[in-house]
mmCIF file of C-alpha atoms in Angstrom:
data_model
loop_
_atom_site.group_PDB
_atom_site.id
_atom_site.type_symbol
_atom_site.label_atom_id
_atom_site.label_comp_id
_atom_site.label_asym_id
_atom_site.label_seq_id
_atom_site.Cartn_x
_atom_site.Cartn_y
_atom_site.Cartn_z
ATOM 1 C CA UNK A 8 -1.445 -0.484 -28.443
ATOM 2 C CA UNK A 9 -0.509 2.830 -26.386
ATOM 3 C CA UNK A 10 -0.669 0.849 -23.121
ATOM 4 C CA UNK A 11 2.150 -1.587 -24.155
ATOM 5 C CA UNK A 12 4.674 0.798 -26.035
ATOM 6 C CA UNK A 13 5.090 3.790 -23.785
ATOM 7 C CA UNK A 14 7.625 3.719 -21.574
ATOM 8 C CA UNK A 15 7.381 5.639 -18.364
ATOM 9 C CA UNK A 16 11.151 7.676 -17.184
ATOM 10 C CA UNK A 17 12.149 10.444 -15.444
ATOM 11 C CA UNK A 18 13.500 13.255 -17.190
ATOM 12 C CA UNK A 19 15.179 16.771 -16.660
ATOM 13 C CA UNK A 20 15.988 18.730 -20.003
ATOM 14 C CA UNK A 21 14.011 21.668 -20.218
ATOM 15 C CA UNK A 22 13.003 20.151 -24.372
ATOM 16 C CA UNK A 23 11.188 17.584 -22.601
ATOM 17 C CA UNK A 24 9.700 20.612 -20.187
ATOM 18 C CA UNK A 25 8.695 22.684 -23.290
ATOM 19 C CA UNK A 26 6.899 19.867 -24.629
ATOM 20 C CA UNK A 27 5.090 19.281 -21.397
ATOM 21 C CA UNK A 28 3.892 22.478 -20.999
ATOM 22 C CA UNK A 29 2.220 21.794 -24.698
ATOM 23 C CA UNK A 30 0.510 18.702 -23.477
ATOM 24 C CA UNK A 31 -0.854 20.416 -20.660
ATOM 25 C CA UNK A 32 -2.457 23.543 -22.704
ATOM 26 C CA UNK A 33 -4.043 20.962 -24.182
ATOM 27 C CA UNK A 34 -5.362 18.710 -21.769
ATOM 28 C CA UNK A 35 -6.592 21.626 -19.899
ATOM 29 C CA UNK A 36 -8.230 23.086 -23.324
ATOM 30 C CA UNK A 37 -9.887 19.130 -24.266
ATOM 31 C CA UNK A 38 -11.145 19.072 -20.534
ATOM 32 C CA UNK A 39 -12.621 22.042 -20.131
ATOM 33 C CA UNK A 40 -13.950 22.406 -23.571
ATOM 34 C CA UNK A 41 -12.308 25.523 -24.316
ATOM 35 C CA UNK A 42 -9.762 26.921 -26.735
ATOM 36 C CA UNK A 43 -5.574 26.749 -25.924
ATOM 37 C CA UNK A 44 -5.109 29.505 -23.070
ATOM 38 C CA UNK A 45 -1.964 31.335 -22.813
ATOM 39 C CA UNK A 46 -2.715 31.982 -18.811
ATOM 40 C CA UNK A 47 -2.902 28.049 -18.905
ATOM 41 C CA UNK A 48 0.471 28.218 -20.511
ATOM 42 C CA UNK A 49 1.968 30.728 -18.187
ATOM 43 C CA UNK A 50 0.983 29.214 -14.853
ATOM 44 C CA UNK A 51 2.082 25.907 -16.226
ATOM 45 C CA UNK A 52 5.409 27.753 -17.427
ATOM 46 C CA UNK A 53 5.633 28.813 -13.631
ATOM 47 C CA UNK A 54 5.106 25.358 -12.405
ATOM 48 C CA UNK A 55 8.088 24.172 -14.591
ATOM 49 C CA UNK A 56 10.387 26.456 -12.869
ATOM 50 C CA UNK A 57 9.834 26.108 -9.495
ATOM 51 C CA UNK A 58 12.199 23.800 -7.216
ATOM 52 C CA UNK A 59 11.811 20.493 -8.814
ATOM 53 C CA UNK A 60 11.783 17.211 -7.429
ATOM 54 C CA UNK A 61 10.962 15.205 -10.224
ATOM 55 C CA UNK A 62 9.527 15.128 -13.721
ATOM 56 C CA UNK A 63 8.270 11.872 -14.887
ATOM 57 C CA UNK A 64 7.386 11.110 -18.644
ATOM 58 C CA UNK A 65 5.761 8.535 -20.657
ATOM 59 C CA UNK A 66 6.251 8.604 -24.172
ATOM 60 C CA UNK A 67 6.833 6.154 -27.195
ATOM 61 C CA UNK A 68 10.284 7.545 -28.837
ATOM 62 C CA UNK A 69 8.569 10.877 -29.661
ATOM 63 C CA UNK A 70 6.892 13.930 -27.785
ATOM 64 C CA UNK A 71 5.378 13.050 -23.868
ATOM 65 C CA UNK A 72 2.094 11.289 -24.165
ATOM 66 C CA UNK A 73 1.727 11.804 -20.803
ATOM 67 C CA UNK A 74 3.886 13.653 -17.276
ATOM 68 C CA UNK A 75 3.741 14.234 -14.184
ATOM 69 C CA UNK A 76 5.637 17.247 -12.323
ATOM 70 C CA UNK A 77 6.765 17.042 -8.867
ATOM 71 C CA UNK A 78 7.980 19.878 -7.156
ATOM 72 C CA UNK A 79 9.312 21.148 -3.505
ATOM 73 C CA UNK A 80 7.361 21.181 -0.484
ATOM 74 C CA UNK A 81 4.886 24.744 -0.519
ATOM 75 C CA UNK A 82 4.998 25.399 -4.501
ATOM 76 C CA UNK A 83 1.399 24.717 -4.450
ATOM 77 C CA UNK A 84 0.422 27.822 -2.735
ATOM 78 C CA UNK A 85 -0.324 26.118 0.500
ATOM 79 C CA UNK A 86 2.056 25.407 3.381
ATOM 80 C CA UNK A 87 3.037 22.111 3.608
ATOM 81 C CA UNK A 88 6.100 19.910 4.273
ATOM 82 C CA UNK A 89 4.743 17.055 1.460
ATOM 83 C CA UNK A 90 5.989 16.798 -2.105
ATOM 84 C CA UNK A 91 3.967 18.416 -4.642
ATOM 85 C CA UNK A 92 2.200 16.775 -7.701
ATOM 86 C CA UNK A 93 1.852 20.103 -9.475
ATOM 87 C CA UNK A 94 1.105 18.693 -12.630
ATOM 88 C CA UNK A 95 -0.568 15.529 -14.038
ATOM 89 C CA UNK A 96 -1.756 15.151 -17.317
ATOM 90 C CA UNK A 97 -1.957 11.951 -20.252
ATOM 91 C CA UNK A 98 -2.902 13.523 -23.893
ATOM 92 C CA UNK A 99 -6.258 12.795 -25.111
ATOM 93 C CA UNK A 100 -5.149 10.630 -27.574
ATOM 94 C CA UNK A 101 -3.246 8.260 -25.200
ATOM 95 C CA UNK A 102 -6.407 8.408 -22.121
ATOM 96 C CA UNK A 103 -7.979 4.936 -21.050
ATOM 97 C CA UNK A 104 -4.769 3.091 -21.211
ATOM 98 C CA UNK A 105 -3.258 3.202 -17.584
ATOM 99 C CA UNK A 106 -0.652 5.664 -18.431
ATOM 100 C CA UNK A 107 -2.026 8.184 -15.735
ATOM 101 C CA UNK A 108 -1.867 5.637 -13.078
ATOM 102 C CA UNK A 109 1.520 4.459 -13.786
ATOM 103 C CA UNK A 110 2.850 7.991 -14.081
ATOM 104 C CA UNK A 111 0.643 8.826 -10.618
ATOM 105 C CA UNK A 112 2.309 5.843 -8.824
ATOM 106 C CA UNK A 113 6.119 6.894 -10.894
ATOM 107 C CA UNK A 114 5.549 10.449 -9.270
ATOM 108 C CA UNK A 115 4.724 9.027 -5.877
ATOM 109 C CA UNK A 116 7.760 6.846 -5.746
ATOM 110 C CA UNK A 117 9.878 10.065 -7.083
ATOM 111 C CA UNK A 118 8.904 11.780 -3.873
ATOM 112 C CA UNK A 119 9.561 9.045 -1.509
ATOM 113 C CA UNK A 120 13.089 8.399 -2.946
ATOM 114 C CA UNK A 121 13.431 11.507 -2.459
ATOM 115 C CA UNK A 122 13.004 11.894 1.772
ATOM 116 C CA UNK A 123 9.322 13.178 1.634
ATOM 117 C CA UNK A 124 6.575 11.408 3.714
ATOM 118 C CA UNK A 125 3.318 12.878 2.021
ATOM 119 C CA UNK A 126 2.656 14.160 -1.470
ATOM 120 C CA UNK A 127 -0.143 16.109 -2.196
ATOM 121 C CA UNK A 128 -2.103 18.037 -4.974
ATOM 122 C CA UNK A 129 -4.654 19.767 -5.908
ATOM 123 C CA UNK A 130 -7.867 18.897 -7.884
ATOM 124 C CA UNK A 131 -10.877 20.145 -8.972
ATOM 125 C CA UNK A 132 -13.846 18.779 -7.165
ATOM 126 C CA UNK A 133 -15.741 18.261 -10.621
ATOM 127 C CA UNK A 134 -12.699 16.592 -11.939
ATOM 128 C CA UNK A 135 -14.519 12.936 -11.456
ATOM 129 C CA UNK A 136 -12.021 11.161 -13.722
ATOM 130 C CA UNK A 137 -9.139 12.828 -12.054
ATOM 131 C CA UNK A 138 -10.514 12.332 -7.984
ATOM 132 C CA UNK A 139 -11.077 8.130 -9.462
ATOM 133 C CA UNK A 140 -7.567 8.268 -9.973
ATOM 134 C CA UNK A 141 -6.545 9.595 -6.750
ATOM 135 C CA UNK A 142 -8.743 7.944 -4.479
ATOM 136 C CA UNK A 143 -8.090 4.786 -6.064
ATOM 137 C CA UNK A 144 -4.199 5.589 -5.596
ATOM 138 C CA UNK A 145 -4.827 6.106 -1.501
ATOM 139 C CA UNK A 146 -5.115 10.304 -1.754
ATOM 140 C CA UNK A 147 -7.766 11.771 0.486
ATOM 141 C CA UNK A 148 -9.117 15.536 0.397
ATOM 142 C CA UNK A 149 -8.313 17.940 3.186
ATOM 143 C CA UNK A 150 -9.373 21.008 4.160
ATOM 144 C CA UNK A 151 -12.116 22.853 2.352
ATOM 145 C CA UNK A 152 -12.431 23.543 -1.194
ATOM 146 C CA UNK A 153 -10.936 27.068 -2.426
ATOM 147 C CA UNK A 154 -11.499 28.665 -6.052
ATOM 148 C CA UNK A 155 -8.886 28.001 -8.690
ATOM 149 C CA UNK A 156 -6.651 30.404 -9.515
ATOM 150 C CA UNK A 157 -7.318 30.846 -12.827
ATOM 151 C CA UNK A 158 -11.106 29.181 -13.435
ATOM 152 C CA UNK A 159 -12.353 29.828 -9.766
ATOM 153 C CA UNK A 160 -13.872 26.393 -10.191
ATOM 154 C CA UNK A 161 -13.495 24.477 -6.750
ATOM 155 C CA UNK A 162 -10.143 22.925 -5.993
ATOM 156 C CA UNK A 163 -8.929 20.662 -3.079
ATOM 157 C CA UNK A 164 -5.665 19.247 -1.953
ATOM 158 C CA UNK A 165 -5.456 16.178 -1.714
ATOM 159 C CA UNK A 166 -2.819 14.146 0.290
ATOM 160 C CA UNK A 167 -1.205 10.663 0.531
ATOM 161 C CA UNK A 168 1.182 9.069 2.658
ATOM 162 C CA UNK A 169 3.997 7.664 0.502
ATOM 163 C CA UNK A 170 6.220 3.796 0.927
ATOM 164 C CA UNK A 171 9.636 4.422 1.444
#
């Protein structure tokens, strides 16, 4: 059902930001088994206003069932001259389906329509469902791992070239 009636868009009004931010508070709180977290909220709040390249949604007519937030070159923290998937995440609900996939491959084509070359991102290396994804989609870790910012689990960036 959820597989065939989303439809996956780009979007830029800062309602459709709000509601993303929501989504990801509670993506982060189902995957990590832990209650809503404003400092999830504010860093995600942060994300959402840095230099954006683009935001793509998936949704059925109502509230995002899924997005994926690209933004400028560096907003991760780390210099680079690649896009930035700064957020990724597919409610609970709507997981299993191929929505983060086709938003994954909709944010990658966002970033090569828009000039870049590479886009990269960061993941936690005990994120197996999320590192599937990306490998599958051609990213590859670089560098070493360094602690999260918020969970000081490890994290990785991750890069991919993109078609243009």
């Amino acid at each position: 059902m959820i597989g065939s009636s989303f439809v996956v868009r780009t979007a830029d009004d800062e309602s459709t930001a709000d509601s993303c931010v929501a989504l990801w508070v509670a993506a982060v709180a189902d995957r990590d088994g832990v209650p809503a977290s404003d400092a999830v909220r504010a860093r995600a709040h942060g994300k959402f206003a840095a230099e954006r390249v683009a935001l793509v949604v998936a949704d059925d007519g109502g509230d995002p069932l899924g997005f994926a937030l690209v933004t400028a070159p560096g907003s991760g923290g780390t210099p680079s001259d690649a896009a930035y998937l700064s957020l990724l995440a597919v409610a609970p609900s709507a997981q299993g389906h191929g929505l983060g996939r086709r938003l994954l491959a909709a944010a990658v084509d966002a970033a090569a329509a828009a000039g870049y070359d590479r886009c990269e991102l960061h993941a936690l290396d005990d994120n197996a469902p999320a590192l599937a994804l990306y490998t599958s989609a051609g990213f590859r870790p670089v560098g070493e791992p360094f602690p999260h910012a918020l969970n000081g689990r490890p994290t990785r960036v991750w890069q991919a070239g993109v078609a243009r």
